[in-house]
Amino acid sequence: MIAFKPVRGMRDFLPEEARIMRFIEKQARKTAELYGYKEIITPVVESYDLVAAKAGEEVRLRMYAFEDLGGRKVALRPEFTASVARLVATTLRNEPKPLRLFCVGSLYRYDEPQKGRFREFWQSNFELMGPEKPEADAEILLLTKRFMKSVGLKNIIFKVGHVGVLRSILSQEGLAEEVQNQAMQRMDKKLYEEALKIVREAGASEKGIQTLQSLVGLKGEDAAKVLEKMRKIVEDYPEAVEAVKNLGEILSLIAEAGEKINITVDAGFARGLEYYTGIIFEVYVPELDIALAGGGRYNKLVELFGGEPTPAVGVAHGIDRMMLALQEQKAEINVEETRPVMIIPVSENLNSETLKIAEILRAENIPVELEVMGRKVSKALEDADRRGISHVVIVGEKELKEGAVVLRNMRKKEQTTVKIGELAKTLKLQIS
Ligand code: AMP
C-alpha cells in the first residue's frame, strides 16, 4: 500500500489549527463589518491572462497554470486583487464609488516551501475602490492594525514606502515601464546593485542613479525626518516630490487617528507585484522576519482590465503567517469552544430512543455527541472523562418508562433523574 501524504507545499489543518485559522478569519470578517467592507466570493480558477497581467515576474513564474479540458489557459489564483479588479471593471462597473470589498480564501503559488511559505496559503483581502484621497490609504493601514490587534498580535510594525517616488524618477530618466518593472523586482529582493545596473544600462543619468542610491539606504522610525530627507534627495524630480508629499499626508492622518502605530519609512522599499502606483507597505512582528501582510495603492489596474479609471488601495493579510506569529508570540487564543454533551444508551435496544433525545437537545441548540461505538456505559464514561466532557445523559430502560433519563455531572460526579421534557432547560442552566 502507498502511504499517501499531502503534495509538497500543501498542508492538512487538524482541528486545533483549523480552529485558529477560522478564528483569524472570523476576526477578519468582524474587521470588514467595522469598516463597511462587503464580502465577495470569487473563483479559485481564473483566466491565466488576468492573473498574469500585473502580477510581476516573481509571482508569474510560480503560478499553477494549466490548460483546462476545454483548452482554456487558466491558473489557480495567486492573489485576490486581480479578481476584484476584474469585477470592478465589468459586473460592478456602474456601482457607485467608493466600493469597499472584502474576500477571504486560499491562494496558490509554487513557492519554495519553508517556514511561513507554502504553496497553498490563505489571505483576507480588503480593497477600497474609487477614492484617490490619502484618507483611503490611511483606512487600509488602520484596519490592518485593528485586525492584527483583534487576533491578539503584539508589537506590530509597518514598513512603508512609496512606489510613486521610485517610478517617477525612473520615468523622468526616460525608462520604459518594462525596464522599471525589472529594476523594481530586483529592489524588492534587495538586490540593489543589480537594480542600479539595469537602470544604468537603460540609459539613466548619473544624477538619477545617485538619487536612487541615496534613497535605497534611507530609512527610519522618525517619519517626518525621513520624509524631509527624501524630499531633499528627489527635489529635481517634481512627480517624486508630489509622491513624498502624498506619503507624508497619509502618515499624518494615521498619526492623528489616535492609536500609536509603529512605522518604519523605507525609501528604497519596493514590492514584487507590478500594479502598485502609490504607497506600499508590509506588516511585521519582531519574532518573524517574513511579512504578515502586504498592500498598497494601485490606480491603474481596473482601467487596464477595461474598466473606468478607478483609483484603488488594498491589503492582503497572510492568515497562515498570522497564525505562525501568534505561536511565536505564545499568544493565548480565547476561542469559545462549544462543549458537547455526551449521550449514552445503556443497551443497544435503546439506540433509537437515544437518537431521538439527542435530536430534541440539538433542536434546542445544545451540542450533543452520541455514543456510537457500542461501548458499555462505564467505558463510554471513561472516554467522556478523558475528553473533558462536563455532562453526560444516560438513557436507561427504567427511567425511560417514567419519561426520564439520568443526567450525570462529570465534574461533581453527581447524577440526577430528569424528565425528558425538562432536559434541555436543565442542561442549559448547568452548562452556561
Ligand atoms: P502578496 O500577495 O505577495 O502581497 O502577499 C501578501 C501576504 O500574503 C504576505 O505578506 C504573506 O503574509 C502572505 N503570503 C504570500 N505568499 C505566501 C506563501 N507562499 N505562503 C504563505 N503566505 C504567503
CSV table of C-alpha atoms and ligand atoms in Angstrom, one decimal:
chain,number,residue,atom,x,y,z
A,1,MET,CA,0.0,0.0,0.0
A,2,ILE,CA,1.2,3.5,-0.8
A,3,ALA,CA,1.2,5.8,2.3
A,4,PHE,CA,-0.3,8.9,0.8
A,5,LYS,CA,0.7,12.3,2.2
A,6,PRO,CA,-0.1,15.8,1.1
A,7,VAL,CA,1.6,17.1,-2.0
A,8,ARG,CA,4.7,19.1,-1.3
A,9,GLY,CA,3.9,22.6,-0.1
A,10,MET,CA,0.3,21.6,0.8
A,11,ARG,CA,-0.9,21.0,4.4
A,12,ASP,CA,-3.7,19.5,6.4
A,13,PHE,CA,-5.1,21.6,9.2
A,14,LEU,CA,-6.0,19.4,12.1
A,15,PRO,CA,-8.8,20.6,14.4
A,16,GLU,CA,-6.6,22.7,16.7
A,17,GLU,CA,-5.0,24.5,13.7
A,18,ALA,CA,-8.3,24.8,11.8
A,19,ARG,CA,-9.9,26.4,14.9
A,20,ILE,CA,-7.2,29.1,15.0
A,21,MET,CA,-7.4,29.7,11.2
A,22,ARG,CA,-11.2,30.1,11.5
A,23,PHE,CA,-10.8,32.4,14.5
A,24,ILE,CA,-8.5,34.7,12.5
A,25,GLU,CA,-11.0,34.5,9.6
A,26,LYS,CA,-13.8,35.4,12.0
A,27,GLN,CA,-11.8,38.5,13.2
A,28,ALA,CA,-11.2,39.5,9.5
A,29,ARG,CA,-15.0,39.4,8.9
A,30,LYS,CA,-15.5,41.4,12.0
A,31,THR,CA,-13.0,44.0,10.8
A,32,ALA,CA,-14.7,44.1,7.4
A,33,GLU,CA,-18.0,44.8,9.2
A,34,LEU,CA,-16.5,47.5,11.4
A,35,TYR,CA,-15.1,49.4,8.3
A,36,GLY,CA,-18.1,48.7,6.0
A,37,TYR,CA,-16.5,46.2,3.6
A,38,LYS,CA,-18.9,43.8,1.9
A,39,GLU,CA,-17.8,40.2,1.2
A,40,ILE,CA,-17.5,38.8,-2.3
A,41,ILE,CA,-16.6,35.3,-3.3
A,42,THR,CA,-14.5,34.9,-6.4
A,43,PRO,CA,-13.4,31.7,-8.2
A,44,VAL,CA,-10.2,29.9,-7.4
A,45,VAL,CA,-9.7,29.2,-11.1
A,46,GLU,CA,-9.1,32.4,-13.1
A,47,SER,CA,-8.0,33.1,-16.7
A,48,TYR,CA,-4.2,33.0,-16.9
A,49,ASP,CA,-4.1,36.3,-18.7
A,50,LEU,CA,-6.0,38.1,-16.0
A,51,VAL,CA,-3.8,36.9,-13.1
A,52,ALA,CA,-0.6,37.2,-15.1
A,53,ALA,CA,-1.2,40.7,-16.4
A,54,LYS,CA,0.4,42.6,-13.5
A,55,ALA,CA,1.4,40.0,-11.0
A,56,GLY,CA,5.1,40.6,-11.6
A,57,GLU,CA,7.7,38.1,-12.7
A,58,GLU,CA,8.1,36.6,-9.2
A,59,VAL,CA,4.5,35.5,-9.0
A,60,ARG,CA,4.0,34.9,-12.7
A,61,LEU,CA,6.7,32.3,-12.8
A,62,ARG,CA,5.3,30.5,-9.8
A,63,MET,CA,1.7,30.1,-10.9
A,64,TYR,CA,-0.2,26.9,-11.0
A,65,ALA,CA,-1.1,27.4,-14.6
A,66,PHE,CA,-2.6,24.8,-16.9
A,67,GLU,CA,-5.0,24.2,-19.8
A,68,ASP,CA,-8.4,23.0,-18.8
A,69,LEU,CA,-10.2,20.3,-20.7
A,70,GLY,CA,-11.9,23.0,-22.9
A,71,GLY,CA,-8.5,24.2,-23.9
A,72,ARG,CA,-8.6,27.4,-21.9
A,73,LYS,CA,-5.4,28.7,-20.3
A,74,VAL,CA,-6.3,29.0,-16.6
A,75,ALA,CA,-4.5,29.4,-13.3
A,76,LEU,CA,-5.2,28.9,-9.7
A,77,ARG,CA,-5.4,32.4,-8.3
A,78,PRO,CA,-2.1,33.6,-6.8
A,79,GLU,CA,-3.7,36.6,-5.2
A,80,PHE,CA,-7.1,38.3,-4.9
A,81,THR,CA,-6.6,41.8,-6.3
A,82,ALA,CA,-6.8,40.8,-10.0
A,83,SER,CA,-10.1,39.1,-9.4
A,84,VAL,CA,-11.6,42.0,-7.5
A,85,ALA,CA,-10.3,44.5,-10.2
A,86,ARG,CA,-11.9,42.3,-12.9
A,87,LEU,CA,-15.3,42.5,-11.1
A,88,VAL,CA,-15.0,46.3,-10.7
A,89,ALA,CA,-14.1,46.6,-14.4
A,90,THR,CA,-17.1,44.5,-15.5
A,91,THR,CA,-20.1,43.5,-13.4
A,92,LEU,CA,-19.6,46.2,-10.8
A,93,ARG,CA,-18.7,48.8,-13.4
A,94,ASN,CA,-21.7,51.0,-12.7
A,95,GLU,CA,-21.8,50.6,-8.9
A,96,PRO,CA,-21.4,53.9,-7.1
A,97,LYS,CA,-18.0,54.5,-5.6
A,98,PRO,CA,-16.5,54.0,-3.1
A,99,LEU,CA,-16.7,50.3,-3.3
A,100,ARG,CA,-15.4,48.5,-0.2
A,101,LEU,CA,-14.8,44.8,-0.9
A,102,PHE,CA,-13.6,42.0,1.3
A,103,CYS,CA,-12.7,38.4,0.5
A,104,VAL,CA,-11.0,35.5,2.2
A,105,GLY,CA,-9.8,32.2,0.9
A,106,SER,CA,-6.9,30.1,-0.4
A,107,LEU,CA,-4.3,31.2,-2.9
A,108,TYR,CA,-1.7,29.2,-4.8
A,109,ARG,CA,1.9,29.9,-5.6
A,110,TYR,CA,4.7,27.4,-6.5
A,111,ASP,CA,7.0,29.0,-3.8
A,112,GLU,CA,9.8,27.0,-2.3
A,113,PRO,CA,8.2,25.6,0.9
A,114,GLN,CA,9.9,26.9,4.1
A,115,LYS,CA,8.8,28.5,7.4
A,116,GLY,CA,5.8,30.6,6.7
A,117,ARG,CA,5.9,29.9,2.9
A,118,PHE,CA,3.5,27.4,1.5
A,119,ARG,CA,2.1,26.6,-1.9
A,120,GLU,CA,-1.4,26.8,-0.7
A,121,PHE,CA,-2.0,29.7,1.8
A,122,TRP,CA,-4.8,31.8,3.0
A,123,GLN,CA,-5.4,35.6,2.9
A,124,SER,CA,-8.0,38.0,4.0
A,125,ASN,CA,-8.2,40.8,1.4
A,126,PHE,CA,-9.6,44.3,1.6
A,127,GLU,CA,-9.9,46.6,-1.4
A,128,LEU,CA,-11.1,50.1,-1.4
A,129,MET,CA,-12.1,51.1,-5.0
A,130,GLY,CA,-12.8,54.7,-6.1
A,131,PRO,CA,-11.0,57.2,-3.8
A,132,GLU,CA,-7.7,58.9,-4.6
A,133,LYS,CA,-7.6,60.6,-1.2
A,134,PRO,CA,-5.0,59.8,1.4
A,135,GLU,CA,-7.8,59.1,3.9
A,136,ALA,CA,-8.4,55.9,1.9
A,137,ASP,CA,-4.8,54.8,2.2
A,138,ALA,CA,-4.9,55.6,5.9
A,139,GLU,CA,-8.1,53.5,6.3
A,140,ILE,CA,-6.4,50.4,4.9
A,141,LEU,CA,-3.4,50.7,7.3
A,142,LEU,CA,-5.7,51.4,10.2
A,143,LEU,CA,-8.0,48.5,9.6
A,144,THR,CA,-4.9,46.3,9.2
A,145,LYS,CA,-3.6,47.4,12.6
A,146,ARG,CA,-7.0,46.8,14.2
A,147,PHE,CA,-7.4,43.4,12.7
A,148,MET,CA,-3.9,42.3,13.8
A,149,LYS,CA,-4.6,43.6,17.3
A,150,SER,CA,-8.0,41.9,17.4
A,151,VAL,CA,-6.5,38.4,17.0
A,152,GLY,CA,-4.0,39.1,19.8
A,153,LEU,CA,-0.8,40.0,17.9
A,154,LYS,CA,1.5,42.4,19.6
A,155,ASN,CA,4.3,44.8,18.6
A,156,ILE,CA,3.1,45.2,15.0
A,157,ILE,CA,5.5,47.2,12.8
A,158,PHE,CA,4.5,48.7,9.5
A,159,LYS,CA,7.2,49.1,6.9
A,160,VAL,CA,6.1,51.8,4.5
A,161,GLY,CA,7.4,53.1,1.2
A,162,HIS,CA,6.0,54.7,-2.0
A,163,VAL,CA,6.3,53.2,-5.5
A,164,GLY,CA,5.4,56.6,-6.9
A,165,VAL,CA,8.7,58.1,-5.7
A,166,LEU,CA,10.8,55.4,-7.4
A,167,ARG,CA,8.8,55.2,-10.6
A,168,SER,CA,8.7,59.0,-11.0
A,169,ILE,CA,12.4,59.1,-11.0
A,170,LEU,CA,12.7,56.2,-13.4
A,171,SER,CA,10.1,57.7,-15.7
A,172,GLN,CA,11.8,61.2,-15.7
A,173,GLU,CA,15.0,59.3,-16.6
A,174,GLY,CA,13.2,58.0,-19.6
A,175,LEU,CA,13.0,54.3,-18.6
A,176,ALA,CA,10.2,52.3,-20.2
A,177,GLU,CA,7.7,50.6,-17.9
A,178,GLU,CA,9.2,47.2,-18.6
A,179,VAL,CA,12.7,48.2,-17.5
A,180,GLN,CA,11.2,49.9,-14.5
A,181,ASN,CA,9.5,46.6,-13.6
A,182,GLN,CA,12.8,44.7,-13.8
A,183,ALA,CA,14.5,47.2,-11.6
A,184,MET,CA,11.7,47.2,-9.0
A,185,GLN,CA,11.7,43.4,-9.0
A,186,ARG,CA,15.4,43.5,-8.0
A,187,MET,CA,14.8,46.1,-5.4
A,188,ASP,CA,12.0,44.0,-3.9
A,189,LYS,CA,14.6,41.3,-3.4
A,190,LYS,CA,17.1,43.9,-2.0
A,191,LEU,CA,19.4,43.2,-5.0
A,192,TYR,CA,20.1,47.0,-5.2
A,193,GLU,CA,23.3,46.7,-7.2
A,194,GLU,CA,21.6,44.6,-9.9
A,195,ALA,CA,18.7,47.1,-9.9
A,196,LEU,CA,21.1,50.1,-10.4
A,197,LYS,CA,22.9,48.2,-13.1
A,198,ILE,CA,19.6,47.7,-15.0
A,199,VAL,CA,18.9,51.4,-14.6
A,200,ARG,CA,22.3,52.5,-15.7
A,201,GLU,CA,22.3,50.2,-18.8
A,202,ALA,CA,18.9,51.6,-19.7
A,203,GLY,CA,20.4,55.0,-20.1
A,204,ALA,CA,19.6,56.8,-16.8
A,205,SER,CA,21.8,59.8,-15.9
A,206,GLU,CA,24.5,59.7,-13.2
A,207,LYS,CA,22.3,62.0,-11.2
A,208,GLY,CA,19.3,59.7,-11.5
A,209,ILE,CA,21.4,56.8,-10.3
A,210,GLN,CA,22.8,58.7,-7.4
A,211,THR,CA,19.3,59.8,-6.4
A,212,LEU,CA,18.2,56.2,-6.3
A,213,GLN,CA,21.3,55.2,-4.4
A,214,SER,CA,20.6,57.8,-1.7
A,215,LEU,CA,17.0,56.6,-1.4
A,216,VAL,CA,18.0,53.0,-1.1
A,217,GLY,CA,19.9,53.5,2.1
A,218,LEU,CA,17.4,55.8,3.7
A,219,LYS,CA,15.0,54.5,6.4
A,220,GLY,CA,14.0,55.2,9.9
A,221,GLU,CA,11.2,55.4,12.5
A,222,ASP,CA,11.0,59.1,12.7
A,223,ALA,CA,8.7,59.6,9.7
A,224,ALA,CA,8.9,63.4,9.5
A,225,LYS,CA,12.7,63.2,9.4
A,226,VAL,CA,12.9,60.5,6.8
A,227,LEU,CA,10.3,62.2,4.6
A,228,GLU,CA,12.2,65.5,4.8
A,229,LYS,CA,15.4,63.8,3.7
A,230,MET,CA,13.5,62.0,0.9
A,231,ARG,CA,12.1,65.3,-0.3
A,232,LYS,CA,15.6,66.9,-0.5
A,233,ILE,CA,17.0,63.9,-2.4
A,234,VAL,CA,14.3,63.9,-5.0
A,235,GLU,CA,13.9,67.7,-5.3
A,236,ASP,CA,14.8,67.7,-9.1
A,237,TYR,CA,12.0,65.2,-9.8
A,238,PRO,CA,8.7,67.1,-9.4
A,239,GLU,CA,6.5,64.0,-9.5
A,240,ALA,CA,8.6,62.2,-6.9
A,241,VAL,CA,8.3,65.3,-4.7
A,242,GLU,CA,4.5,65.0,-5.0
A,243,ALA,CA,4.7,61.3,-4.1
A,244,VAL,CA,6.7,62.1,-1.0
A,245,LYS,CA,4.1,64.7,-0.1
A,246,ASN,CA,1.4,62.1,-0.5
A,247,LEU,CA,3.2,59.7,1.8
A,248,GLY,CA,3.5,62.5,4.3
A,249,GLU,CA,-0.2,63.2,4.2
A,250,ILE,CA,-1.1,59.5,4.7
A,251,LEU,CA,1.2,59.1,7.6
A,252,SER,CA,0.0,62.3,9.3
A,253,LEU,CA,-3.6,61.1,9.0
A,254,ILE,CA,-2.6,57.8,10.7
A,255,ALA,CA,-0.7,59.6,13.4
A,256,GLU,CA,-3.7,61.8,14.1
A,257,ALA,CA,-6.2,58.9,14.1
A,258,GLY,CA,-5.3,58.3,17.8
A,259,GLU,CA,-3.8,54.9,18.3
A,260,LYS,CA,0.0,54.6,18.2
A,261,ILE,CA,1.3,52.7,15.2
A,262,ASN,CA,4.9,51.8,14.8
A,263,ILE,CA,6.0,52.7,11.3
A,264,THR,CA,9.4,52.5,9.6
A,265,VAL,CA,9.6,54.5,6.5
A,266,ASP,CA,11.9,52.8,4.0
A,267,ALA,CA,12.6,55.0,0.9
A,268,GLY,CA,14.1,52.1,-1.1
A,269,PHE,CA,11.2,49.7,-0.4
A,270,ALA,CA,9.7,48.0,-3.5
A,271,ARG,CA,7.1,45.2,-3.8
A,272,GLY,CA,7.0,42.4,-6.4
A,273,LEU,CA,3.5,43.0,-7.7
A,274,GLU,CA,3.7,45.3,-10.6
A,275,TYR,CA,0.4,47.1,-10.2
A,276,TYR,CA,1.3,49.4,-7.4
A,277,THR,CA,1.4,53.2,-8.1
A,278,GLY,CA,1.4,54.8,-4.6
A,279,ILE,CA,2.1,53.9,-1.0
A,280,ILE,CA,3.2,50.3,-0.4
A,281,PHE,CA,3.5,48.6,3.0
A,282,GLU,CA,4.2,45.4,4.8
A,283,VAL,CA,3.5,44.3,8.3
A,284,TYR,CA,5.9,42.6,10.6
A,285,VAL,CA,6.3,41.4,14.2
A,286,PRO,CA,9.8,41.3,15.9
A,287,GLU,CA,9.6,37.5,16.3
A,288,LEU,CA,9.4,36.8,12.5
A,289,ASP,CA,11.4,38.1,9.6
A,290,ILE,CA,8.7,37.5,7.0
A,291,ALA,CA,5.8,39.8,6.3
A,292,LEU,CA,2.4,39.1,7.8
A,293,ALA,CA,0.6,41.3,5.3
A,294,GLY,CA,1.2,43.5,2.3
A,295,GLY,CA,-0.6,46.1,0.4
A,296,GLY,CA,-0.7,49.4,-1.3
A,297,ARG,CA,-2.2,51.8,-3.8
A,298,TYR,CA,-2.8,50.7,-7.4
A,299,ASN,CA,-4.6,53.4,-9.5
A,300,LYS,CA,-4.3,51.8,-13.0
A,301,LEU,CA,-5.4,48.2,-12.7
A,302,VAL,CA,-9.2,48.5,-13.2
A,303,GLU,CA,-8.5,50.6,-16.2
A,304,LEU,CA,-6.1,48.1,-17.6
A,305,PHE,CA,-8.8,45.5,-17.3
A,306,GLY,CA,-11.1,47.7,-19.4
A,307,GLY,CA,-13.0,49.4,-16.6
A,308,GLU,CA,-13.4,53.1,-15.8
A,309,PRO,CA,-10.4,54.8,-14.4
A,310,THR,CA,-10.6,53.7,-10.7
A,311,PRO,CA,-8.0,54.7,-8.2
A,312,ALA,CA,-7.8,52.0,-5.5
A,313,VAL,CA,-5.9,50.8,-2.4
A,314,GLY,CA,-5.9,47.5,-0.7
A,315,VAL,CA,-4.2,45.0,1.5
A,316,ALA,CA,-3.8,41.2,1.8
A,317,HIS,CA,-3.3,39.7,5.2
A,318,GLY,CA,-1.5,36.3,5.3
A,319,ILE,CA,-3.6,34.2,7.7
A,320,ASP,CA,-1.1,31.3,7.9
A,321,ARG,CA,1.7,33.7,8.9
A,322,MET,CA,-0.5,35.5,11.4
A,323,MET,CA,-1.1,32.0,12.9
A,324,LEU,CA,2.6,31.4,13.0
A,325,ALA,CA,3.2,34.8,14.6
A,326,LEU,CA,0.6,34.1,17.3
A,327,GLN,CA,2.5,30.9,18.1
A,328,GLU,CA,5.9,32.7,18.1
A,329,GLN,CA,4.4,35.3,20.5
A,330,LYS,CA,2.9,32.5,22.6
A,331,ALA,CA,-0.4,34.3,22.5
A,332,GLU,CA,-3.4,32.9,24.3
A,333,ILE,CA,-6.2,32.4,21.8
A,334,ASN,CA,-9.5,32.7,23.5
A,335,VAL,CA,-11.7,30.9,21.1
A,336,GLU,CA,-15.0,30.0,22.6
A,337,GLU,CA,-15.3,26.2,22.5
A,338,THR,CA,-18.7,24.6,22.4
A,339,ARG,CA,-18.6,21.7,24.9
A,340,PRO,CA,-20.8,18.9,23.7
A,341,VAL,CA,-22.9,16.8,26.0
A,342,MET,CA,-22.5,13.1,25.6
A,343,ILE,CA,-25.5,10.8,25.4
A,344,ILE,CA,-25.1,7.1,26.1
A,345,PRO,CA,-27.7,4.3,25.7
A,346,VAL,CA,-27.5,1.7,28.4
A,347,SER,CA,-28.3,-1.1,25.9
A,348,GLU,CA,-28.5,-1.4,22.2
A,349,ASN,CA,-32.3,-1.7,22.1
A,350,LEU,CA,-32.4,1.9,23.3
A,351,ASN,CA,-30.4,3.3,20.4
A,352,SER,CA,-33.4,4.9,18.5
A,353,GLU,CA,-34.8,6.4,21.7
A,354,THR,CA,-31.3,7.8,22.4
A,355,LEU,CA,-31.0,9.3,19.0
A,356,LYS,CA,-34.5,10.9,19.4
A,357,ILE,CA,-33.5,12.6,22.7
A,358,ALA,CA,-30.2,13.7,21.1
A,359,GLU,CA,-32.2,15.4,18.3
A,360,ILE,CA,-34.5,17.1,20.9
A,361,LEU,CA,-31.4,18.6,22.5
A,362,ARG,CA,-29.9,19.7,19.2
A,363,ALA,CA,-33.1,21.4,18.3
A,364,GLU,CA,-32.6,23.5,21.4
A,365,ASN,CA,-29.0,24.3,20.2
A,366,ILE,CA,-27.3,22.0,22.7
A,367,PRO,CA,-24.3,20.3,21.1
A,368,VAL,CA,-24.6,16.5,21.6
A,369,GLU,CA,-22.3,13.7,20.9
A,370,LEU,CA,-23.9,10.3,20.5
A,371,GLU,CA,-22.1,7.2,21.8
A,372,VAL,CA,-21.7,5.3,18.5
A,373,MET,CA,-19.1,2.8,19.4
A,374,GLY,CA,-21.5,0.4,21.2
A,375,ARG,CA,-19.4,0.6,24.4
A,376,LYS,CA,-20.7,-0.2,27.8
A,377,VAL,CA,-21.7,2.8,29.9
A,378,SER,CA,-18.7,2.6,32.2
A,379,LYS,CA,-16.3,2.6,29.1
A,380,ALA,CA,-18.1,5.4,27.5
A,381,LEU,CA,-18.0,7.4,30.7
A,382,GLU,CA,-14.2,6.9,30.9
A,383,ASP,CA,-13.9,8.3,27.4
A,384,ALA,CA,-16.1,11.3,28.3
A,385,ASP,CA,-13.9,11.9,31.3
A,386,ARG,CA,-10.7,11.7,29.3
A,387,ARG,CA,-12.1,14.2,26.8
A,388,GLY,CA,-13.2,16.7,29.5
A,389,ILE,CA,-16.9,16.4,28.8
A,390,SER,CA,-18.8,18.0,31.6
A,391,HIS,CA,-22.3,16.4,31.3
A,392,VAL,CA,-23.5,13.0,30.2
A,393,VAL,CA,-27.0,11.9,29.6
A,394,ILE,CA,-27.6,8.2,30.2
A,395,VAL,CA,-30.6,6.6,28.6
A,396,GLY,CA,-31.8,3.6,30.6
A,397,GLU,CA,-34.9,1.4,30.4
A,398,LYS,CA,-36.1,2.0,33.9
A,399,GLU,CA,-36.0,5.9,33.7
A,400,LEU,CA,-37.4,5.8,30.2
A,401,LYS,CA,-40.5,4.1,31.4
A,402,GLU,CA,-41.1,7.3,33.5
A,403,GLY,CA,-40.3,9.5,30.5
A,404,ALA,CA,-36.9,10.4,32.1
A,405,VAL,CA,-33.2,10.0,31.7
A,406,VAL,CA,-30.2,10.2,34.0
A,407,LEU,CA,-28.1,13.4,33.9
A,408,ARG,CA,-24.6,13.0,35.2
A,409,ASN,CA,-22.4,15.9,36.1
A,410,MET,CA,-18.9,14.6,35.4
A,411,ARG,CA,-17.1,17.3,37.4
A,412,LYS,CA,-19.1,16.9,40.5
A,413,LYS,CA,-19.6,13.2,40.0
A,414,GLU,CA,-23.3,13.6,40.8
A,415,GLN,CA,-26.3,12.3,38.9
A,416,THR,CA,-30.0,13.1,38.9
A,417,THR,CA,-33.0,11.8,37.1
A,418,VAL,CA,-34.5,14.4,34.8
A,419,LYS,CA,-37.8,14.3,32.8
A,420,ILE,CA,-37.0,14.4,29.0
A,421,GLY,CA,-39.3,17.4,28.7
A,422,GLU,CA,-37.2,19.3,31.3
A,423,LEU,CA,-33.8,18.0,30.0
A,424,ALA,CA,-32.9,20.9,27.6
A,425,LYS,CA,-33.8,23.5,30.2
A,426,THR,CA,-31.9,21.8,33.0
A,427,LEU,CA,-28.8,21.3,30.8
A,428,LYS,CA,-28.8,24.9,29.6
A,429,LEU,CA,-28.8,26.1,33.2
A,430,GLN,CA,-25.9,23.8,34.1
A,431,ILE,CA,-23.8,24.3,31.1
A,432,SER,CA,-23.8,28.1,31.0
B,1,AMP,P1,1.3,39.4,-1.5
B,1,AMP,O1,0.1,38.9,-2.2
B,1,AMP,O2,2.6,38.9,-2.2
B,1,AMP,O3,1.3,40.9,-1.4
B,1,AMP,O4,1.4,38.8,-0.1
B,1,AMP,C1,0.5,39.3,1.0
B,1,AMP,C2,0.7,38.4,2.1
B,1,AMP,O5,0.3,37.1,1.8
B,1,AMP,C3,2.2,38.2,2.6
B,1,AMP,O6,2.5,39.3,3.5
B,1,AMP,C4,2.1,36.9,3.3
B,1,AMP,O7,1.6,37.1,4.6
B,1,AMP,C5,1.1,36.1,2.5
B,1,AMP,N1,1.8,35.2,1.6
B,1,AMP,C6,2.3,35.5,0.4
B,1,AMP,N2,2.8,34.4,-0.2
B,1,AMP,C7,2.7,33.4,0.8
B,1,AMP,C8,3.1,32.0,0.8
B,1,AMP,N3,3.8,31.4,-0.2
B,1,AMP,N4,2.9,31.3,2.0
B,1,AMP,C9,2.2,31.9,3.0
B,1,AMP,N5,1.8,33.2,3.0
B,1,AMP,C10,2.1,33.9,1.9
